[in-house]
XYZ file of C-alpha atoms in Angstrom:
721
model
C -14.450 73.985 13.539
C -16.532 71.384 15.373
C -18.208 72.254 18.634
C -16.067 71.385 21.669
C -18.485 68.666 22.932
C -18.680 66.809 19.606
C -15.620 64.548 20.015
C -16.913 63.300 23.371
C -20.285 62.456 21.769
C -18.559 60.706 18.878
C -16.446 58.702 21.334
C -19.517 57.539 23.218
C -21.235 56.570 19.960
C -18.171 54.661 18.845
C -18.090 52.812 22.159
C -21.746 51.873 21.849
C -21.155 50.711 18.271
C -18.215 48.585 19.404
C -20.295 46.974 22.149
C -23.079 46.284 19.656
C -20.632 44.603 17.249
C -19.251 42.489 20.076
C -22.740 41.344 21.019
C -23.520 40.486 17.391
C -20.221 38.635 17.176
C -21.009 36.587 20.278
C -24.424 35.788 18.818
C -23.028 34.687 15.454
C -20.326 32.616 17.081
C -22.945 30.749 19.048
C -22.162 32.102 22.525
C -23.727 30.094 25.282
C -23.974 31.389 28.848
C -23.386 27.846 30.077
C -19.952 28.079 28.529
C -18.999 30.665 31.137
C -19.686 28.287 34.005
C -16.580 27.923 36.163
C -15.430 24.811 37.889
C -14.553 24.979 41.608
C -10.892 25.520 40.744
C -11.771 28.581 38.686
C -11.281 26.954 35.270
C -13.906 27.237 32.567
C -16.250 24.282 32.394
C -16.313 21.562 29.745
C -13.306 22.023 27.416
C -12.193 25.290 28.969
C -13.970 27.442 26.400
C -14.403 31.141 26.972
C -16.717 32.146 24.132
C -18.497 29.130 22.708
C -18.626 25.376 23.142
C -16.061 23.674 20.925
C -17.672 20.323 21.613
C -20.944 19.346 23.251
C -21.294 18.179 26.812
C -23.385 15.278 27.921
C -25.595 16.661 30.730
C -27.074 14.388 33.313
C -30.349 14.093 31.399
C -28.499 12.651 28.401
C -29.670 15.404 26.017
C -27.096 17.174 23.871
C -27.285 20.953 23.662
C -25.451 23.562 21.648
C -25.689 27.173 20.589
C -26.230 26.272 16.943
C -29.875 25.750 17.883
C -30.115 29.539 17.787
C -29.932 29.359 14.007
C -32.405 26.545 13.467
C -29.505 24.275 12.488
C -30.692 20.707 11.786
C -27.541 19.539 13.558
C -28.256 21.858 16.462
C -27.123 20.700 19.841
C -25.222 17.677 18.609
C -21.697 18.916 18.307
C -21.392 19.055 14.540
C -21.526 22.848 14.462
C -18.045 23.570 15.797
C -15.575 26.415 15.652
C -12.068 25.124 16.075
C -10.833 28.595 16.927
C -13.214 29.198 19.827
C -11.447 26.908 22.260
C -7.829 27.055 23.378
C -6.089 23.954 22.121
C -4.579 21.764 24.826
C -0.789 21.658 24.802
C 0.696 19.203 22.338
C 2.467 16.168 23.761
C 6.256 16.435 24.031
C 7.715 16.068 20.565
C 9.421 12.768 21.403
C 6.431 11.166 23.124
C 5.417 7.954 21.389
C 1.861 8.044 20.027
C -0.040 4.799 19.521
C -2.486 4.147 16.688
C -4.611 1.021 16.190
C -6.111 0.027 12.829
C -8.033 -3.039 11.678
C -7.003 -3.955 8.137
C -7.934 -7.033 6.115
C -7.570 -7.973 2.466
C -5.902 -6.495 -0.589
C -7.963 -3.326 -1.000
C -7.775 -2.278 2.647
C -4.019 -2.791 2.529
C -3.828 -0.171 -0.208
C -6.186 2.168 1.664
C -4.191 2.052 4.865
C -1.029 3.190 3.071
C -2.694 6.435 2.024
C -3.810 6.953 5.621
C -0.280 6.304 6.895
C 1.193 8.709 4.333
C -1.078 11.494 5.545
C -0.135 10.806 9.175
C 3.591 10.740 8.398
C 3.393 13.923 6.351
C 2.158 16.036 9.275
C 3.538 14.136 12.254
C 6.243 15.452 14.576
C 6.165 12.569 17.044
C 7.301 8.956 16.905
C 4.406 6.650 16.045
C 3.649 3.033 16.772
C 1.036 1.299 14.637
C -0.942 -1.598 16.094
C -2.359 -3.420 13.080
C -5.042 -6.093 13.439
C -4.774 -7.979 10.153
C -5.693 -11.122 8.315
C -2.957 -13.209 6.693
C -3.211 -11.361 3.370
C -2.823 -7.893 4.867
C -0.042 -8.985 7.198
C 2.042 -10.420 4.344
C 1.585 -7.225 2.366
C 2.175 -4.747 5.173
C 5.083 -6.568 6.815
C 6.963 -6.424 3.521
C 5.991 -2.830 2.852
C 6.968 -1.409 6.250
C 10.193 -3.462 6.325
C 11.254 -2.049 2.971
C 9.879 1.457 3.632
C 12.290 1.938 6.561
C 10.576 5.019 8.000
C 12.465 6.346 11.051
C 10.595 6.544 14.367
C 7.775 4.321 13.125
C 7.111 1.031 14.892
C 4.628 -1.594 13.750
C 3.062 -4.486 15.661
C 0.723 -7.065 14.156
C -2.194 -8.900 15.764
C -3.856 -11.939 14.227
C -7.459 -11.134 13.310
C -8.232 -14.832 12.962
C -7.757 -15.316 16.701
C -10.243 -12.526 17.435
C -13.089 -13.822 15.298
C -14.559 -16.155 17.966
C -15.089 -13.118 20.225
C -17.375 -11.360 17.740
C -18.564 -14.042 15.285
C -21.841 -14.420 17.221
C -22.905 -10.902 16.177
C -24.878 -10.742 12.884
C -23.541 -7.826 10.822
C -25.008 -6.416 7.594
C -22.128 -3.995 7.048
C -19.777 -4.632 4.109
C -16.813 -4.837 6.512
C -18.045 -8.172 7.856
C -16.462 -9.533 11.020
C -13.517 -7.172 10.681
C -15.869 -4.239 11.211
C -16.576 -5.477 14.743
C -12.994 -5.997 15.900
C -12.482 -2.517 17.357
C -14.782 -3.625 20.170
C -12.181 -6.091 21.462
C -9.100 -3.848 21.212
C -8.862 -3.143 24.966
C -8.331 -6.859 25.531
C -6.008 -7.331 22.559
C -3.535 -4.477 22.883
C -0.638 -4.802 25.369
C -1.690 -4.411 29.026
C 0.886 -1.670 29.539
C -0.637 0.481 26.791
C -2.902 3.042 28.447
C -4.290 5.067 25.533
C -4.646 4.676 21.805
C -6.125 6.401 18.770
C -8.237 3.989 16.717
C -8.745 4.747 13.028
C -10.646 3.347 10.083
C -8.544 2.713 6.978
C -10.642 5.180 4.958
C -9.606 8.346 6.800
C -7.072 10.951 5.678
C -5.261 13.334 8.008
C -5.014 17.047 7.281
C -3.200 17.896 10.490
C -0.660 16.610 12.987
C -2.021 13.579 14.811
C -0.410 14.937 17.975
C -3.225 17.520 18.093
C -5.743 14.675 18.271
C -3.670 12.907 20.925
C -3.685 16.142 22.955
C -7.479 15.887 23.312
C -6.972 13.095 25.844
C -6.259 15.951 28.255
C -9.952 16.895 28.139
C -11.178 13.548 29.457
C -12.753 13.583 32.915
C -12.225 10.803 35.420
C -15.259 8.935 34.055
C -14.797 9.536 30.318
C -13.053 6.691 28.510
C -14.144 7.025 24.862
C -13.698 10.036 22.585
C -15.884 10.251 19.467
C -17.133 12.778 16.931
C -20.875 13.042 16.499
C -22.430 11.287 13.519
C -22.896 13.779 10.670
C -26.036 12.279 9.156
C -29.598 11.490 10.195
C -28.957 7.740 10.324
C -29.606 7.270 14.038
C -32.632 9.571 13.974
C -34.388 6.857 11.964
C -35.916 9.152 9.358
C -33.917 8.301 6.238
C -36.608 6.014 4.823
C -39.827 4.335 5.840
C -39.528 1.643 8.520
C -35.858 2.526 9.075
C -35.036 1.234 12.551
C -31.491 2.010 13.662
C -29.771 0.898 16.845
C -30.306 3.120 19.901
C -28.050 6.149 20.111
C -27.649 9.371 22.016
C -29.091 12.096 19.786
C -27.597 11.685 16.327
C -25.183 9.098 17.625
C -21.422 9.058 17.154
C -19.149 7.850 14.381
C -16.392 5.344 15.160
C -14.061 6.136 12.265
C -11.879 8.059 14.736
C -11.832 6.947 18.377
C -9.800 7.937 21.417
C -9.664 5.103 23.950
C -8.378 5.199 27.515
C -7.543 1.515 27.645
C -6.687 1.120 31.312
C -9.937 2.771 32.422
C -11.987 0.788 29.892
C -10.604 -2.391 31.393
C -11.409 -1.160 34.899
C -15.061 -0.411 34.088
C -15.530 -3.885 32.590
C -15.791 -2.833 28.949
C -15.899 -6.372 27.564
C -18.836 -7.443 29.700
C -20.551 -4.095 29.142
C -20.626 -4.133 25.343
C -21.448 -7.841 25.119
C -24.391 -7.478 27.494
C -25.711 -4.488 25.547
C -25.277 -6.196 22.187
C -27.044 -9.372 23.298
C -29.969 -7.412 24.662
C -30.409 -5.300 21.530
C -30.111 -8.334 19.262
C -33.230 -9.738 20.881
C -35.234 -7.172 18.901
C -32.805 -6.139 16.142
C -31.740 -8.817 13.681
C -28.196 -7.537 13.076
C -25.899 -4.553 13.235
C -26.069 -2.269 10.198
C -22.963 -0.195 10.919
C -20.865 -2.883 12.617
C -19.049 -1.787 15.804
C -20.528 1.717 15.580
C -24.007 0.437 16.435
C -22.768 -1.285 19.581
C -20.600 1.645 20.695
C -23.654 3.897 20.381
C -25.943 1.533 22.255
C -23.476 1.446 25.149
C -23.111 5.244 25.150
C -26.899 5.606 25.148
C -26.940 3.711 28.449
C -23.742 5.151 29.865
C -23.332 8.700 28.493
C -20.813 9.555 31.195
C -18.272 7.350 29.382
C -18.228 9.648 26.360
C -16.002 12.624 25.615
C -17.394 14.262 22.462
C -14.681 15.466 20.073
C -14.727 18.464 17.720
C -16.378 17.682 14.401
C -13.243 18.586 12.432
C -11.545 15.409 13.707
C -13.925 13.190 11.735
C -15.428 14.989 8.749
C -17.768 12.305 7.403
C -18.403 12.261 3.658
C -21.186 9.698 3.556
C -24.023 9.538 1.040
C -26.336 11.488 3.359
C -23.708 13.683 4.969
C -24.560 16.898 6.750
C -20.876 17.627 7.294
C -21.079 20.973 5.511
C -22.442 22.383 8.773
C -19.032 21.610 10.202
C -16.525 22.449 7.491
C -18.268 25.582 6.234
C -17.459 27.303 9.514
C -14.378 25.458 10.767
C -11.112 27.353 10.754
C -9.307 24.232 9.530
C -10.038 20.565 8.926
C -8.248 17.761 10.694
C -9.453 14.361 9.442
C -11.496 13.498 6.354
C -13.482 10.264 6.534
C -14.753 8.519 3.388
C -17.410 6.563 5.238
C -19.556 5.725 2.228
C -19.319 2.321 0.521
C -18.535 4.386 -2.602
C -15.468 5.860 -0.840
C -13.927 8.648 -2.939
C -16.581 8.137 -5.619
C -19.262 9.444 -3.271
C -21.297 12.321 -4.682
C -21.981 15.311 -2.501
C -21.673 19.059 -2.701
C -17.930 19.524 -2.170
C -16.703 15.997 -2.840
C -14.316 17.157 -5.566
C -12.445 19.411 -3.134
C -11.940 16.615 -0.629
C -11.205 14.087 -3.359
C -8.331 16.205 -4.653
C -6.913 16.410 -1.144
C -7.068 12.624 -0.842
C -5.500 12.117 -4.273
C -2.576 14.290 -3.216
C -1.559 11.686 -0.654
C -2.542 8.767 -2.856
C 0.087 9.780 -5.417
C 2.575 11.269 -2.954
C 6.097 9.830 -3.130
C 6.390 7.728 0.014
C 10.180 7.830 -0.207
C 10.024 11.476 0.870
C 8.525 10.402 4.204
C 11.698 8.583 5.262
C 12.724 11.655 7.212
C 14.314 11.732 10.623
C 12.621 13.328 13.608
C 15.483 15.515 14.717
C 15.943 15.617 18.455
C 14.097 12.317 18.922
C 16.651 9.497 18.999
C 15.257 6.190 17.787
C 16.879 2.828 17.255
C 16.750 1.893 13.559
C 16.126 -1.745 12.635
C 19.290 -3.857 12.131
C 18.885 -3.943 8.338
C 18.732 -0.130 8.246
C 21.925 0.161 10.276
C 23.662 -2.337 8.001
C 22.530 -0.390 4.945
C 23.811 2.906 6.353
C 27.222 1.362 7.025
C 27.412 -0.015 3.488
C 26.407 3.327 1.960
C 28.970 5.152 4.106
C 31.728 2.985 2.646
C 30.959 4.046 -0.930
C 33.246 6.545 -2.599
C 31.239 9.321 -4.217
C 34.214 10.080 -6.467
C 34.079 6.557 -7.888
C 33.046 6.687 -11.561
C 30.704 3.762 -10.838
C 29.219 5.226 -7.656
C 25.771 5.395 -9.296
C 25.810 1.651 -9.990
C 26.986 0.709 -6.506
C 24.494 2.995 -4.801
C 21.600 1.618 -6.879
C 22.522 -1.920 -5.887
C 22.282 -1.003 -2.198
C 19.016 0.913 -2.536
C 16.177 -0.691 -0.590
C 13.020 -0.104 -2.590
C 9.580 0.043 -1.031
C 7.747 -3.089 -2.106
C 3.981 -3.573 -2.114
C 3.407 -7.238 -2.921
C 0.057 -8.393 -4.358
C -0.992 -4.816 -5.063
C -4.309 -6.054 -6.507
C -6.635 -8.843 -5.334
C -5.100 -12.214 -6.082
C -6.397 -15.760 -5.917
C -3.488 -18.182 -5.393
C -3.522 -21.228 -7.669
C -4.487 -24.566 -6.138
C -1.412 -26.649 -5.287
C -0.372 -28.855 -8.211
C 2.938 -30.765 -8.300
C 4.063 -29.635 -11.775
C 2.554 -26.175 -12.004
C 4.515 -23.239 -13.452
C 4.326 -19.493 -12.781
C 5.490 -17.023 -15.414
C 7.835 -14.526 -13.749
C 8.669 -11.143 -15.318
C 9.199 -7.459 -14.550
C 8.129 -4.264 -16.280
C 7.837 -0.499 -16.033
C 5.051 1.869 -16.997
C 6.038 1.967 -20.675
C 5.366 -1.781 -21.055
C 1.841 -1.922 -19.613
C 0.401 -2.426 -23.084
C 2.021 -5.888 -23.161
C -0.087 -7.244 -20.305
C -3.313 -8.011 -22.155
C -1.553 -9.958 -24.915
C 0.501 -11.841 -22.339
C -2.659 -12.840 -20.466
C -4.146 -14.203 -23.690
C -1.045 -16.288 -24.382
C -0.393 -17.576 -20.859
C -3.471 -18.954 -19.052
C -1.498 -20.003 -15.975
C -0.416 -18.075 -12.875
C 1.935 -15.109 -13.203
C 4.047 -13.112 -10.781
C 4.936 -9.686 -12.171
C 7.022 -6.934 -10.561
C 6.252 -3.392 -11.700
C 8.705 -0.498 -11.237
C 6.459 2.511 -10.655
C 6.125 5.798 -8.845
C 3.284 6.201 -6.360
C 1.299 8.145 -8.958
C 1.997 5.553 -11.672
C 0.783 2.807 -9.339
C -2.638 4.449 -9.326
C -2.604 4.750 -13.123
C -1.770 1.056 -13.292
C -4.680 0.263 -10.962
C -7.104 2.135 -13.225
C -5.566 0.462 -16.293
C -6.312 -2.994 -14.893
C -9.805 -2.054 -13.708
C -10.671 -0.722 -17.177
C -9.421 -3.843 -18.977
C -11.883 -6.760 -19.266
C -8.953 -9.085 -19.942
C -6.842 -8.063 -16.960
C -9.645 -7.572 -14.460
C -10.892 -11.100 -15.159
C -7.552 -12.672 -14.188
C -7.296 -13.364 -10.465
C -4.228 -15.601 -10.819
C -1.882 -12.779 -11.829
C -0.009 -11.334 -8.846
C 1.225 -7.766 -9.359
C 3.961 -6.498 -7.049
C 4.765 -2.793 -7.077
C 8.399 -1.841 -6.473
C 8.523 1.919 -6.003
C 10.971 3.883 -8.108
C 14.077 5.312 -6.518
C 17.426 6.078 -8.107
C 18.612 6.715 -11.677
C 19.179 3.122 -12.871
C 16.643 0.386 -13.535
C 17.015 -2.307 -10.801
C 16.133 -5.127 -13.178
C 17.438 -8.017 -11.079
C 15.928 -6.703 -7.858
C 12.581 -6.619 -9.661
C 13.040 -10.167 -10.896
C 13.866 -11.319 -7.380
C 10.702 -9.731 -5.984
C 8.541 -11.473 -8.581
C 10.422 -14.757 -8.132
C 10.063 -14.678 -4.333
C 6.277 -14.296 -4.635
C 5.743 -17.211 -7.035
C 3.643 -19.914 -5.369
C 4.028 -22.868 -7.750
C 6.834 -25.461 -7.641
C 8.330 -24.203 -10.927
C 8.802 -20.817 -12.578
C 9.248 -19.705 -16.174
C 11.754 -16.823 -16.070
C 10.674 -14.579 -18.921
C 10.676 -10.921 -19.957
C 7.603 -8.781 -20.439
C 8.256 -8.114 -24.138
C 8.023 -11.847 -25.017
C 4.841 -13.696 -25.896
C 4.959 -17.442 -25.217
C 3.392 -19.987 -27.518
C -0.314 -20.422 -26.791
C 0.293 -24.022 -25.765
C 3.444 -23.390 -23.721
C 1.836 -23.434 -20.265
C 0.334 -26.913 -20.722
C 3.417 -28.159 -22.555
C 5.760 -27.083 -19.738
C 3.710 -28.852 -17.077
C 3.637 -32.029 -19.126
C 7.388 -31.823 -19.782
C 8.215 -31.371 -16.094
C 6.209 -34.477 -15.289
C 7.708 -36.552 -18.123
C 11.286 -35.548 -17.280
C 10.700 -36.333 -13.592
C 12.379 -33.122 -12.510
C 11.281 -33.460 -8.896
C 13.690 -34.916 -6.401
C 17.445 -34.701 -6.864
C 17.593 -33.914 -10.580
C 18.503 -30.269 -11.134
C 17.566 -29.028 -14.574
C 16.777 -25.757 -16.308
C 14.410 -26.238 -19.243
C 15.361 -23.921 -22.113
C 12.546 -22.266 -24.079
C 14.004 -21.224 -27.487
C 13.580 -17.490 -28.159
C 12.685 -15.825 -31.455
C 11.853 -12.285 -32.524
C 9.890 -10.371 -35.082
C 10.664 -6.873 -36.306
C 7.048 -6.331 -37.309
C 4.532 -4.694 -34.999
C 1.734 -6.675 -36.637
C 2.112 -10.301 -37.572
C 0.202 -13.542 -37.296
C 1.405 -15.394 -34.208
C 2.242 -19.044 -35.010
C 0.057 -21.637 -33.341
C 2.581 -24.468 -33.701
C 6.247 -25.222 -34.262
C 5.535 -25.968 -37.922
C 3.986 -22.518 -38.445
C 6.910 -20.887 -36.646
C 9.438 -22.627 -38.892
C 7.519 -21.465 -41.952
C 7.670 -17.857 -40.711
C 11.346 -18.314 -39.914
C 12.061 -19.543 -43.436
C 9.997 -16.698 -44.916
C 12.027 -14.068 -43.060
C 9.143 -12.933 -40.859
C 10.833 -14.339 -37.755
C 14.441 -14.592 -36.610
C 16.281 -16.343 -33.843
C 16.522 -13.860 -31.006
C 19.221 -11.198 -31.410
C 20.994 -13.170 -34.149
C 22.055 -9.926 -35.844
C 23.138 -8.078 -32.668
C 24.206 -10.613 -30.094
C 24.221 -14.152 -31.530
C 26.281 -15.637 -28.670
C 23.449 -14.857 -26.270
C 21.311 -17.721 -27.642
C 23.582 -19.647 -30.028
C 24.186 -22.529 -27.545
C 20.466 -23.383 -27.822
C 21.460 -24.848 -31.239
C 18.497 -23.758 -33.344
C 19.505 -26.051 -36.224
C 19.155 -29.046 -33.961
C 15.916 -27.681 -32.512
C 14.311 -27.620 -35.979
C 14.484 -31.394 -36.166
C 14.320 -32.313 -32.480
C 11.571 -34.605 -31.250
C 12.808 -34.929 -27.669
C 14.550 -32.648 -25.139
C 18.296 -32.402 -25.641
C 21.091 -31.223 -23.409
C 23.328 -28.265 -24.263
C 26.457 -26.961 -22.584
C 26.919 -23.615 -20.970
C 28.921 -21.123 -23.030
C 30.110 -17.572 -22.440
C 27.302 -14.986 -22.503
C 24.553 -17.592 -22.788
C 21.244 -16.112 -21.554
C 18.306 -18.369 -22.456
C 14.819 -18.148 -21.000
C 14.429 -21.092 -18.667
C 12.009 -23.015 -16.460
C 13.520 -23.856 -13.075
C 12.353 -24.815 -9.577
C 10.987 -21.937 -7.498
C 13.899 -22.229 -5.038
C 16.498 -21.644 -7.754
C 19.364 -19.148 -7.175
C 18.277 -15.518 -7.114
C 19.444 -12.923 -9.611
C 22.541 -10.903 -8.729
C 21.300 -7.414 -7.696
C 24.574 -5.692 -8.579
C 23.576 -5.744 -12.243
C 21.318 -2.737 -12.720
C 20.343 -0.995 -15.914
C 21.390 -2.805 -19.090
C 23.898 -5.611 -19.411
C 24.746 -9.063 -18.072
C 21.787 -9.348 -15.715
C 20.464 -12.632 -17.179
C 23.922 -13.878 -18.167
C 25.081 -13.784 -14.552
C 22.042 -15.802 -13.483
C 22.701 -18.565 -16.030
C 26.321 -18.663 -14.844
C 25.041 -19.225 -11.305
C 22.735 -22.029 -12.463
C 25.615 -23.730 -14.268
C 27.909 -23.315 -11.258
C 25.277 -25.106 -9.170
C 25.232 -27.935 -11.751
C 21.840 -27.383 -13.330
C 21.417 -29.330 -16.577
C 20.392 -27.169 -19.552
C 17.678 -29.073 -21.444
C 16.176 -27.566 -24.608
C 12.492 -28.359 -25.130
C 11.682 -29.330 -28.741
C 8.120 -27.929 -28.960
C 8.563 -24.806 -26.823
C 9.076 -21.284 -28.120
C 8.604 -17.653 -27.142
C 8.688 -14.607 -29.423
C 10.031 -11.120 -28.719
C 7.924 -8.200 -29.954
C 9.486 -4.941 -31.173
C 9.454 -1.806 -29.027
C 11.392 1.412 -28.547
C 14.778 0.962 -26.816
C 14.884 1.582 -23.090
C 16.769 4.483 -21.547
C 19.356 2.117 -20.062
C 20.210 0.433 -23.371
C 20.601 3.869 -24.912
C 23.025 4.831 -22.155
C 24.937 1.582 -22.634
C 25.331 2.240 -26.342
C 26.298 5.883 -26.003
C 28.454 5.960 -22.854
C 31.878 4.361 -22.584
C 31.812 5.092 -18.837
C 28.622 3.034 -18.538
C 30.291 0.114 -20.333
C 33.417 0.438 -18.185
C 31.306 0.206 -15.036
C 29.559 -2.886 -16.361
C 32.969 -4.475 -16.984
C 33.996 -3.650 -13.416
C 30.826 -5.283 -12.082
C 31.517 -8.401 -14.156
C 35.015 -8.669 -12.691
C 33.654 -8.333 -9.147
C 31.030 -10.957 -9.941
C 33.742 -13.402 -11.049
C 35.759 -12.740 -7.905
C 32.701 -13.618 -5.831
C 32.199 -16.803 -7.883
C 35.815 -17.798 -7.243
C 35.350 -17.360 -3.497
C 32.209 -19.504 -3.515
C 33.098 -22.201 -6.062
C 36.903 -22.194 -6.103
C 38.649 -23.658 -9.166
C 35.293 -24.612 -10.709
C 34.703 -20.927 -11.417
C 37.761 -20.570 -13.685
C 35.824 -21.501 -16.815
C 33.618 -18.447 -16.414
C 36.586 -16.118 -16.737
C 36.218 -16.223 -20.523
C 32.822 -14.551 -20.146
C 34.630 -11.400 -19.101
C 36.574 -11.163 -22.341
C 33.630 -10.301 -24.574
C 33.651 -6.741 -25.996
C 29.899 -6.148 -25.504
C 27.217 -7.430 -23.184
C 23.529 -8.187 -23.646
C 20.662 -7.686 -21.242
């Protein structure tokens, strides 16, 4: 037995041990007596912390302090050493409160970057969002199309013309790679609607790892004088010690990064923000030749003079992965990360200690299926755009028991479309120029290099891809010397959705983006004659197709069954291969009526263009004006998609003129999934027949008795693509 007094002694020792552990814990957590200071109303000072400072304060002497100095931290006292758990989070905004986000986005590459940012925001968000996008013409064309076709509920988008803002900042020399666009955040208070009182401003190279509503909630911490919320810079840039003679712009301590900004717009306007930053910038530019970090330099110079304007934010809301980052001091101790910022010119290729971890997180959203983000915010009523309401009504009228429901649903599907996915240089305007128009999926990428060698003119290509495949395609082009050298090829990504291949929707996307007066409507598995581009332009001019004459120029189609063969350089060489059995007229052994009206026997001897008549199931490859009729989107998968288009051209009285020196050759490849389904499924063929009958009924309504001749096209037992 233990002596009677022993338990009491053990209890006292345990109590002392507990107190000692608590003291050690406070020390390790960076406890600061200043954190216990109470305001007159009894609340804790600063951000209401009770154990340690979540973010630094800006004392009256302008010096930043923090408990991390206890550990000899090189980031000591500058807010990078944060513990997200040590401060009670402010209450989140009501779940239906509209949050506003402003982003400056210009060019093709930034337009891709901003989509990954938006995906990450949408993934975590629980509030309606409104994006305020300052864009150039390129980015606006891309993003207007993408957001219109994305149809995300409770997501509004407004655009602002960056061109109109350039005069306000063009006087500022800027060495940063972002150019003038990197200075435009300075003018946002004067650009955004006067009724908008607060906004989150983001760079395109940030990725969210948390609900943006948590960031919005930090507005509650702003004092009456604080108007700008920023995270401290996580490098030594503004300390001026990165290299010899490095002279940065003035900044408070380490300075602050402007990749994530909270702005109280109404108060910024009241304090005369525009005059304030311009005066500061002009004064500093008397001794500094230019900004090195664009708007960030000017924001920091203003804050250096007016520190009371600043509300420092926790480091986790802008984890900066620059070349000289010291961000590990933040994320090694943070309970969770909120925003990752790729603020190096190398972006995700930056090399630092844990870059692979953050890169994998970024790649998750890069390849994430954006269709999955079309989710409703339950309990938050929002008015869908008119086209979305119309689509919902049309879908509601479909009968799911209909054997052809899959076909009808695919026709109504609105696919996300990212036009000009890669940098593109539009061709100079020429009166007889021709763009090759085609569509493809991932399994036909290998055709692109050969096509670029055969067709030196502009192309508009629609690609049917998943989000992940779009990134594979990007790397494929970047790795190809042939493809990366071509700036006149416009690639438009149509994101996959549904079980059937929307072939005519893809063609319409590519056709709508063609910029030349004429288009050559081709397929990706055809290689045109090397001379075809020049020959077509000359033929258009000689035939005087401009004006009232409506003509479709037929390019005779051939095929080879050999994967390797010597491509003919002239009509004479082609005829020799045809006679030798190395080439055939296209589909002569499977579907001769598809190209028989071209009259290949006559073409052999022809010296001048000749006219042919439309016939049932005719589906030649043609050159037509850019404003020609669009393809009928009801034809999805395999069958009658080109046939229906030629019917429409004939109904609108286009002449069919066969060109005597033109040809294109089909290369062999494995059959597509849709053609396999057509061949194996009677139900598939029955649905195609039903679509053909509906197509003819629509023709009759539009063209009356003139459409009767097309009725014979419905009597064929099989249908081509």
